[in-house]
Amino acid sequence: MLLETDVIDGFKEVRIWGTLGWHDIRQRYRRSVIGPFWFTLSTAIMVVVLGGLYSQLLHQNIDDYLPYLAVGLIVWQFLASCIIEGTSSLISMAYLIKQIRLPFTIYICREVWRNFIILLHSLPLAIILLMVFGHWPKPSFLLLPLGLLLLALIGVWIGIVLGILCARFRDISPIVTNLTQVIFFLTPVMWSPDILKDRAWMVDLNPFHHLIEIVRAPIIGSPIYWQSWAWSIAICVFGLIFAHFLMLRYRNRIAYWI
């Protein structure tokens, strides 16, 4: 049964991956005064420095640009962490996989949950910036939990797919890492699609843009486009189906690959 339902069984073991993920956070910031808020502080410094610079280069109103940049960077950091750490999510757990028979999805959920905790620590920064500049959350803010849930689920299937592929083909990991850096500059994190003018349609073909927008739009109160939600839901559903397929087909081989 474990082979047939690895993804589902892994999701159910909240106590295991939740505890492990929280333990990772505590270990990383052990003996630190402000703990995981160091990540939030570094993000705040980056937002202020880059915001002051790029608001001038891109001729943006800093009151609107800083919250826009803050949410974009925070969500991108979550996605990038899930992608890069996902490439080694199973390889790094080889010592456990070879000794204990557990759903492999537990190890992926542990990694996503760890990054999700950091995301939740950092998002209030964007909300504070909004209030500092006199903006207040709009009714669309209620869509934020749904956007965060979709992000987490997408992070899980990305980890499963990359974890399996990178366990079999080790060259995929550096390729994915380099591609992630390139995609950052092609995604409207620090810049707005409006600056592309008649070529803004190119942004609509970038799935990372839509994944950022389902969180950014509810927070900063920008228009909610159904295309972004449709893209994100489709990415989530088809990604989980593909991850389930890979797990069914290759689960028994992973222990030999790692």
mmCIF file of C-alpha atoms in Angstrom:
data_model
loop_
_atom_site.group_PDB
_atom_site.id
_atom_site.type_symbol
_atom_site.label_atom_id
_atom_site.label_comp_id
_atom_site.label_asym_id
_atom_site.label_seq_id
_atom_site.Cartn_x
_atom_site.Cartn_y
_atom_site.Cartn_z
ATOM 1 C CA MET A 1 0.000 0.000 0.000
ATOM 2 C CA LEU A 2 2.875 2.376 0.719
ATOM 3 C CA LEU A 3 4.003 2.212 -2.897
ATOM 4 C CA GLU A 4 0.539 3.019 -4.222
ATOM 5 C CA THR A 5 -0.202 5.896 -1.888
ATOM 6 C CA ASP A 6 3.206 7.404 -1.052
ATOM 7 C CA VAL A 7 2.170 10.979 -1.832
ATOM 8 C CA ILE A 8 -1.122 10.727 0.058
ATOM 9 C CA ASP A 9 0.401 8.899 3.035
ATOM 10 C CA GLY A 10 3.204 11.429 3.153
ATOM 11 C CA PHE A 11 0.745 14.329 3.336
ATOM 12 C CA LYS A 12 -1.076 12.610 6.214
ATOM 13 C CA GLU A 13 2.033 12.324 8.380
ATOM 14 C CA VAL A 14 1.794 15.952 9.508
ATOM 15 C CA ARG A 15 3.221 15.159 12.926
ATOM 16 C CA ILE A 16 6.437 13.740 11.456
ATOM 17 C CA TRP A 17 7.296 16.275 8.737
ATOM 18 C CA GLY A 18 5.937 19.155 10.790
ATOM 19 C CA THR A 19 8.188 18.283 13.724
ATOM 20 C CA LEU A 20 11.212 17.659 11.508
ATOM 21 C CA GLY A 21 10.762 20.943 9.634
ATOM 22 C CA TRP A 22 10.428 22.927 12.842
ATOM 23 C CA HIS A 23 13.473 21.123 14.254
ATOM 24 C CA ASP A 24 15.472 22.217 11.192
ATOM 25 C CA ILE A 25 14.560 25.843 11.862
ATOM 26 C CA ARG A 26 15.545 25.580 15.516
ATOM 27 C CA GLN A 27 18.852 23.937 14.686
ATOM 28 C CA ARG A 28 19.720 26.491 12.013
ATOM 29 C CA TYR A 29 19.187 29.425 14.396
ATOM 30 C CA ARG A 30 20.277 27.765 17.621
ATOM 31 C CA ARG A 31 21.735 30.260 20.139
ATOM 32 C CA SER A 32 20.596 33.123 17.916
ATOM 33 C CA VAL A 33 18.814 36.039 19.598
ATOM 34 C CA ILE A 34 16.219 36.741 16.895
ATOM 35 C CA GLY A 35 16.272 33.305 15.261
ATOM 36 C CA PRO A 36 14.584 32.969 11.856
ATOM 37 C CA PHE A 37 13.888 36.690 11.869
ATOM 38 C CA TRP A 38 17.466 37.073 10.592
ATOM 39 C CA PHE A 39 16.084 35.989 7.250
ATOM 40 C CA THR A 40 13.363 38.640 7.523
ATOM 41 C CA LEU A 41 15.947 41.280 8.463
ATOM 42 C CA SER A 42 18.146 40.428 5.468
ATOM 43 C CA THR A 43 15.092 40.596 3.202
ATOM 44 C CA ALA A 44 14.155 43.988 4.658
ATOM 45 C CA ILE A 45 17.646 45.358 3.970
ATOM 46 C CA MET A 46 17.527 44.007 0.416
ATOM 47 C CA VAL A 47 14.084 45.520 -0.200
ATOM 48 C CA VAL A 48 15.127 48.949 1.070
ATOM 49 C CA VAL A 49 18.397 49.006 -0.896
ATOM 50 C CA LEU A 50 17.037 47.549 -4.147
ATOM 51 C CA GLY A 51 13.779 49.456 -3.788
ATOM 52 C CA GLY A 52 15.546 52.788 -3.485
ATOM 53 C CA LEU A 53 17.738 52.006 -6.488
ATOM 54 C CA TYR A 54 15.267 50.389 -8.889
ATOM 55 C CA SER A 55 12.431 52.784 -8.129
ATOM 56 C CA GLN A 56 14.666 55.482 -9.627
ATOM 57 C CA LEU A 57 15.947 53.372 -12.531
ATOM 58 C CA LEU A 58 12.462 52.173 -13.463
ATOM 59 C CA HIS A 59 10.765 55.491 -12.666
ATOM 60 C CA GLN A 60 8.423 53.893 -10.131
ATOM 61 C CA ASN A 61 6.614 55.528 -7.237
ATOM 62 C CA ILE A 62 8.512 54.239 -4.206
ATOM 63 C CA ASP A 63 5.315 54.153 -2.092
ATOM 64 C CA ASP A 64 3.892 51.471 -4.376
ATOM 65 C CA TYR A 65 7.141 49.903 -5.504
ATOM 66 C CA LEU A 66 8.570 48.859 -2.121
ATOM 67 C CA PRO A 67 5.578 46.644 -1.115
ATOM 68 C CA TYR A 68 5.476 45.254 -4.680
ATOM 69 C CA LEU A 69 9.173 44.375 -4.509
ATOM 70 C CA ALA A 70 8.944 42.989 -0.967
ATOM 71 C CA VAL A 71 6.209 40.455 -1.774
ATOM 72 C CA GLY A 72 7.884 39.503 -5.042
ATOM 73 C CA LEU A 73 11.237 38.798 -3.385
ATOM 74 C CA ILE A 74 9.725 36.882 -0.467
ATOM 75 C CA VAL A 75 7.630 34.599 -2.690
ATOM 76 C CA TRP A 76 10.488 34.117 -5.141
ATOM 77 C CA GLN A 77 12.842 33.127 -2.317
ATOM 78 C CA PHE A 78 10.343 30.486 -1.235
ATOM 79 C CA LEU A 79 9.957 29.094 -4.756
ATOM 80 C CA ALA A 80 13.691 29.174 -5.442
ATOM 81 C CA SER A 81 14.431 27.411 -2.143
ATOM 82 C CA CYS A 82 11.874 24.686 -2.899
ATOM 83 C CA ILE A 83 13.398 24.177 -6.350
ATOM 84 C CA ILE A 84 17.072 24.184 -5.365
ATOM 85 C CA GLU A 85 16.625 22.195 -2.154
ATOM 86 C CA GLY A 86 14.249 19.854 -3.973
ATOM 87 C CA THR A 87 17.094 18.656 -6.181
ATOM 88 C CA SER A 88 18.807 17.137 -3.134
ATOM 89 C CA SER A 89 15.727 16.399 -1.024
ATOM 90 C CA LEU A 90 16.004 12.608 -1.410
ATOM 91 C CA ILE A 91 19.773 12.339 -1.866
ATOM 92 C CA SER A 92 20.406 14.156 1.424
ATOM 93 C CA MET A 93 18.081 11.725 3.223
ATOM 94 C CA ALA A 94 19.811 8.607 1.864
ATOM 95 C CA TYR A 95 20.918 7.472 5.320
ATOM 96 C CA LEU A 96 17.290 7.392 6.504
ATOM 97 C CA ILE A 97 15.745 6.062 3.305
ATOM 98 C CA LYS A 98 18.025 3.021 3.407
ATOM 99 C CA GLN A 99 17.164 2.251 7.032
ATOM 100 C CA ILE A 100 13.533 3.245 7.628
ATOM 101 C CA ARG A 101 10.578 2.553 5.353
ATOM 102 C CA LEU A 102 8.567 5.766 5.317
ATOM 103 C CA PRO A 103 6.725 7.619 2.546
ATOM 104 C CA PHE A 104 9.339 9.592 0.622
ATOM 105 C CA THR A 105 6.901 12.497 0.473
ATOM 106 C CA ILE A 106 7.599 13.086 4.176
ATOM 107 C CA TYR A 107 11.124 14.249 3.344
ATOM 108 C CA ILE A 108 9.783 16.625 0.697
ATOM 109 C CA CYS A 109 7.108 18.036 3.004
ATOM 110 C CA ARG A 110 9.765 18.588 5.656
ATOM 111 C CA GLU A 111 11.773 20.762 3.279
ATOM 112 C CA VAL A 112 8.722 22.692 2.021
ATOM 113 C CA TRP A 113 7.398 23.242 5.542
ATOM 114 C CA ARG A 114 10.782 24.608 6.647
ATOM 115 C CA ASN A 115 10.757 27.151 3.821
ATOM 116 C CA PHE A 116 7.083 27.911 4.388
ATOM 117 C CA ILE A 117 7.794 28.887 8.002
ATOM 118 C CA ILE A 118 10.407 31.357 6.744
ATOM 119 C CA LEU A 119 7.882 32.672 4.200
ATOM 120 C CA LEU A 120 5.335 33.286 6.969
ATOM 121 C CA HIS A 121 7.973 35.096 9.024
ATOM 122 C CA SER A 122 8.792 37.414 6.133
ATOM 123 C CA LEU A 123 5.385 38.267 4.638
ATOM 124 C CA PRO A 124 4.432 40.629 7.516
ATOM 125 C CA LEU A 125 7.306 42.826 6.287
ATOM 126 C CA ALA A 126 5.356 43.599 3.119
ATOM 127 C CA ILE A 127 2.177 44.305 5.100
ATOM 128 C CA ILE A 128 4.073 46.685 7.384
ATOM 129 C CA LEU A 129 5.474 48.521 4.345
ATOM 130 C CA LEU A 130 1.955 48.898 2.977
ATOM 131 C CA MET A 131 0.766 50.477 6.218
ATOM 132 C CA VAL A 132 3.836 52.723 6.487
ATOM 133 C CA PHE A 133 2.986 54.196 3.083
ATOM 134 C CA GLY A 134 -0.683 54.621 3.955
ATOM 135 C CA HIS A 135 -2.102 51.577 2.147
ATOM 136 C CA TRP A 136 -4.458 49.169 3.843
ATOM 137 C CA PRO A 137 -5.425 45.596 2.901
ATOM 138 C CA LYS A 138 -8.448 45.347 0.600
ATOM 139 C CA PRO A 139 -11.156 42.638 0.569
ATOM 140 C CA SER A 140 -9.032 40.683 -1.915
ATOM 141 C CA PHE A 141 -6.661 40.060 1.024
ATOM 142 C CA LEU A 142 -8.989 37.187 1.978
ATOM 143 C CA LEU A 143 -7.638 35.242 -1.015
ATOM 144 C CA LEU A 144 -4.163 35.160 0.536
ATOM 145 C CA PRO A 145 -4.593 31.834 2.420
ATOM 146 C CA LEU A 146 -5.666 30.114 -0.804
ATOM 147 C CA GLY A 147 -2.650 31.530 -2.630
ATOM 148 C CA LEU A 148 -0.295 30.346 0.123
ATOM 149 C CA LEU A 149 -1.867 26.872 0.096
ATOM 150 C CA LEU A 150 -1.358 26.574 -3.646
ATOM 151 C CA LEU A 151 2.265 27.685 -3.272
ATOM 152 C CA ALA A 152 2.909 25.040 -0.619
ATOM 153 C CA LEU A 153 1.336 22.239 -2.690
ATOM 154 C CA ILE A 154 3.293 23.310 -5.761
ATOM 155 C CA GLY A 155 6.469 23.319 -3.678
ATOM 156 C CA VAL A 156 5.754 19.703 -2.677
ATOM 157 C CA TRP A 157 5.294 18.353 -6.193
ATOM 158 C CA ILE A 158 8.356 20.264 -7.401
ATOM 159 C CA GLY A 159 10.370 18.610 -4.631
ATOM 160 C CA ILE A 160 9.036 15.152 -5.498
ATOM 161 C CA VAL A 161 9.705 15.481 -9.224
ATOM 162 C CA LEU A 162 13.168 17.038 -8.864
ATOM 163 C CA GLY A 163 14.069 14.718 -6.002
ATOM 164 C CA ILE A 164 13.389 11.639 -8.124
ATOM 165 C CA LEU A 165 14.965 12.986 -11.319
ATOM 166 C CA CYS A 166 18.092 14.253 -9.567
ATOM 167 C CA ALA A 167 18.497 10.975 -7.692
ATOM 168 C CA ARG A 168 18.678 9.236 -11.067
ATOM 169 C CA PHE A 169 20.500 11.905 -13.076
ATOM 170 C CA ARG A 170 22.930 13.928 -10.922
ATOM 171 C CA ASP A 171 23.690 16.414 -13.699
ATOM 172 C CA ILE A 172 20.165 17.823 -13.440
ATOM 173 C CA SER A 173 20.890 19.553 -10.121
ATOM 174 C CA PRO A 174 23.440 22.151 -11.360
ATOM 175 C CA ILE A 175 21.353 22.703 -14.494
ATOM 176 C CA VAL A 176 18.267 23.483 -12.388
ATOM 177 C CA THR A 177 20.266 25.788 -10.088
ATOM 178 C CA ASN A 178 21.574 27.831 -13.026
ATOM 179 C CA LEU A 179 18.178 27.945 -14.737
ATOM 180 C CA THR A 180 16.591 29.227 -11.524
ATOM 181 C CA GLN A 181 18.974 32.182 -11.494
ATOM 182 C CA VAL A 182 18.152 32.985 -15.123
ATOM 183 C CA ILE A 183 14.390 32.700 -14.568
ATOM 184 C CA PHE A 184 14.643 35.247 -11.732
ATOM 185 C CA PHE A 185 15.606 37.975 -14.199
ATOM 186 C CA LEU A 186 12.879 36.912 -16.650
ATOM 187 C CA THR A 187 10.180 37.041 -13.976
ATOM 188 C CA PRO A 188 8.560 40.312 -12.824
ATOM 189 C CA VAL A 189 9.950 40.247 -9.303
ATOM 190 C CA MET A 190 11.821 43.562 -9.344
ATOM 191 C CA TRP A 191 10.116 44.997 -12.411
ATOM 192 C CA SER A 192 6.509 45.406 -13.500
ATOM 193 C CA PRO A 193 5.059 43.858 -16.682
ATOM 194 C CA ASP A 194 3.842 47.336 -17.635
ATOM 195 C CA ILE A 195 7.354 48.376 -18.666
ATOM 196 C CA LEU A 196 7.216 45.849 -21.529
ATOM 197 C CA LYS A 197 4.266 47.753 -23.024
ATOM 198 C CA ASP A 198 3.088 45.908 -26.144
ATOM 199 C CA ARG A 199 5.262 42.902 -25.242
ATOM 200 C CA ALA A 200 3.623 42.365 -21.853
ATOM 201 C CA TRP A 201 1.993 39.220 -23.252
ATOM 202 C CA MET A 202 5.354 37.499 -22.814
ATOM 203 C CA VAL A 203 4.914 37.693 -19.046
ATOM 204 C CA ASP A 204 1.630 35.785 -19.281
ATOM 205 C CA LEU A 205 3.585 32.778 -20.548
ATOM 206 C CA ASN A 206 5.804 32.759 -17.458
ATOM 207 C CA PRO A 207 4.260 30.427 -14.822
ATOM 208 C CA PHE A 208 6.411 31.927 -12.060
ATOM 209 C CA HIS A 209 4.755 35.292 -12.660
ATOM 210 C CA HIS A 210 1.347 33.772 -11.950
ATOM 211 C CA LEU A 211 2.578 31.961 -8.838
ATOM 212 C CA ILE A 212 3.889 35.237 -7.431
ATOM 213 C CA GLU A 213 0.748 37.157 -8.378
ATOM 214 C CA ILE A 214 -1.657 34.894 -6.449
ATOM 215 C CA VAL A 215 0.117 36.083 -3.291
ATOM 216 C CA ARG A 216 1.221 39.575 -4.303
ATOM 217 C CA ALA A 217 -2.095 40.809 -5.718
ATOM 218 C CA PRO A 218 -4.159 40.032 -2.563
ATOM 219 C CA ILE A 219 -1.556 41.676 -0.318
ATOM 220 C CA ILE A 220 -0.906 44.917 -2.210
ATOM 221 C CA GLY A 221 -4.481 45.188 -3.477
ATOM 222 C CA SER A 222 -3.684 45.155 -7.183
ATOM 223 C CA PRO A 223 -6.286 43.786 -9.653
ATOM 224 C CA ILE A 224 -6.962 40.062 -9.354
ATOM 225 C CA TYR A 225 -6.628 38.367 -12.731
ATOM 226 C CA TRP A 226 -8.404 35.032 -13.129
ATOM 227 C CA GLN A 227 -5.667 33.901 -15.524
ATOM 228 C CA SER A 228 -3.127 33.824 -12.690
ATOM 229 C CA TRP A 229 -5.419 31.696 -10.537
ATOM 230 C CA ALA A 230 -6.260 29.401 -13.451
ATOM 231 C CA TRP A 231 -2.566 28.941 -14.254
ATOM 232 C CA SER A 232 -1.673 28.293 -10.613
ATOM 233 C CA ILE A 233 -4.460 25.782 -10.004
ATOM 234 C CA ALA A 234 -3.620 23.955 -13.234
ATOM 235 C CA ILE A 235 0.092 23.876 -12.321
ATOM 236 C CA CYS A 236 -0.788 22.515 -8.881
ATOM 237 C CA VAL A 237 -3.181 19.796 -10.090
ATOM 238 C CA PHE A 238 -1.178 18.530 -13.054
ATOM 239 C CA GLY A 239 2.073 18.771 -11.094
ATOM 240 C CA LEU A 240 0.717 16.602 -8.268
ATOM 241 C CA ILE A 241 -0.595 14.070 -10.793
ATOM 242 C CA PHE A 242 2.800 13.911 -12.488
ATOM 243 C CA ALA A 243 4.574 13.597 -9.127
ATOM 244 C CA HIS A 244 2.231 10.754 -8.153
ATOM 245 C CA PHE A 245 2.954 9.017 -11.459
ATOM 246 C CA LEU A 246 6.724 9.270 -10.968
ATOM 247 C CA MET A 247 6.430 7.975 -7.418
ATOM 248 C CA LEU A 248 4.356 4.991 -8.539
ATOM 249 C CA ARG A 249 6.796 4.123 -11.293
ATOM 250 C CA TYR A 250 10.157 4.714 -9.639
ATOM 251 C CA ARG A 251 9.727 4.532 -5.875
ATOM 252 C CA ASN A 252 11.299 1.095 -5.521
ATOM 253 C CA ARG A 253 14.392 2.222 -7.457
ATOM 254 C CA ILE A 254 15.182 5.382 -5.499
ATOM 255 C CA ALA A 255 17.032 3.579 -2.688
ATOM 256 C CA TYR A 256 19.415 2.086 -5.272
ATOM 257 C CA TRP A 257 19.955 5.417 -7.040
ATOM 258 C CA ILE A 258 20.979 7.301 -3.927
#
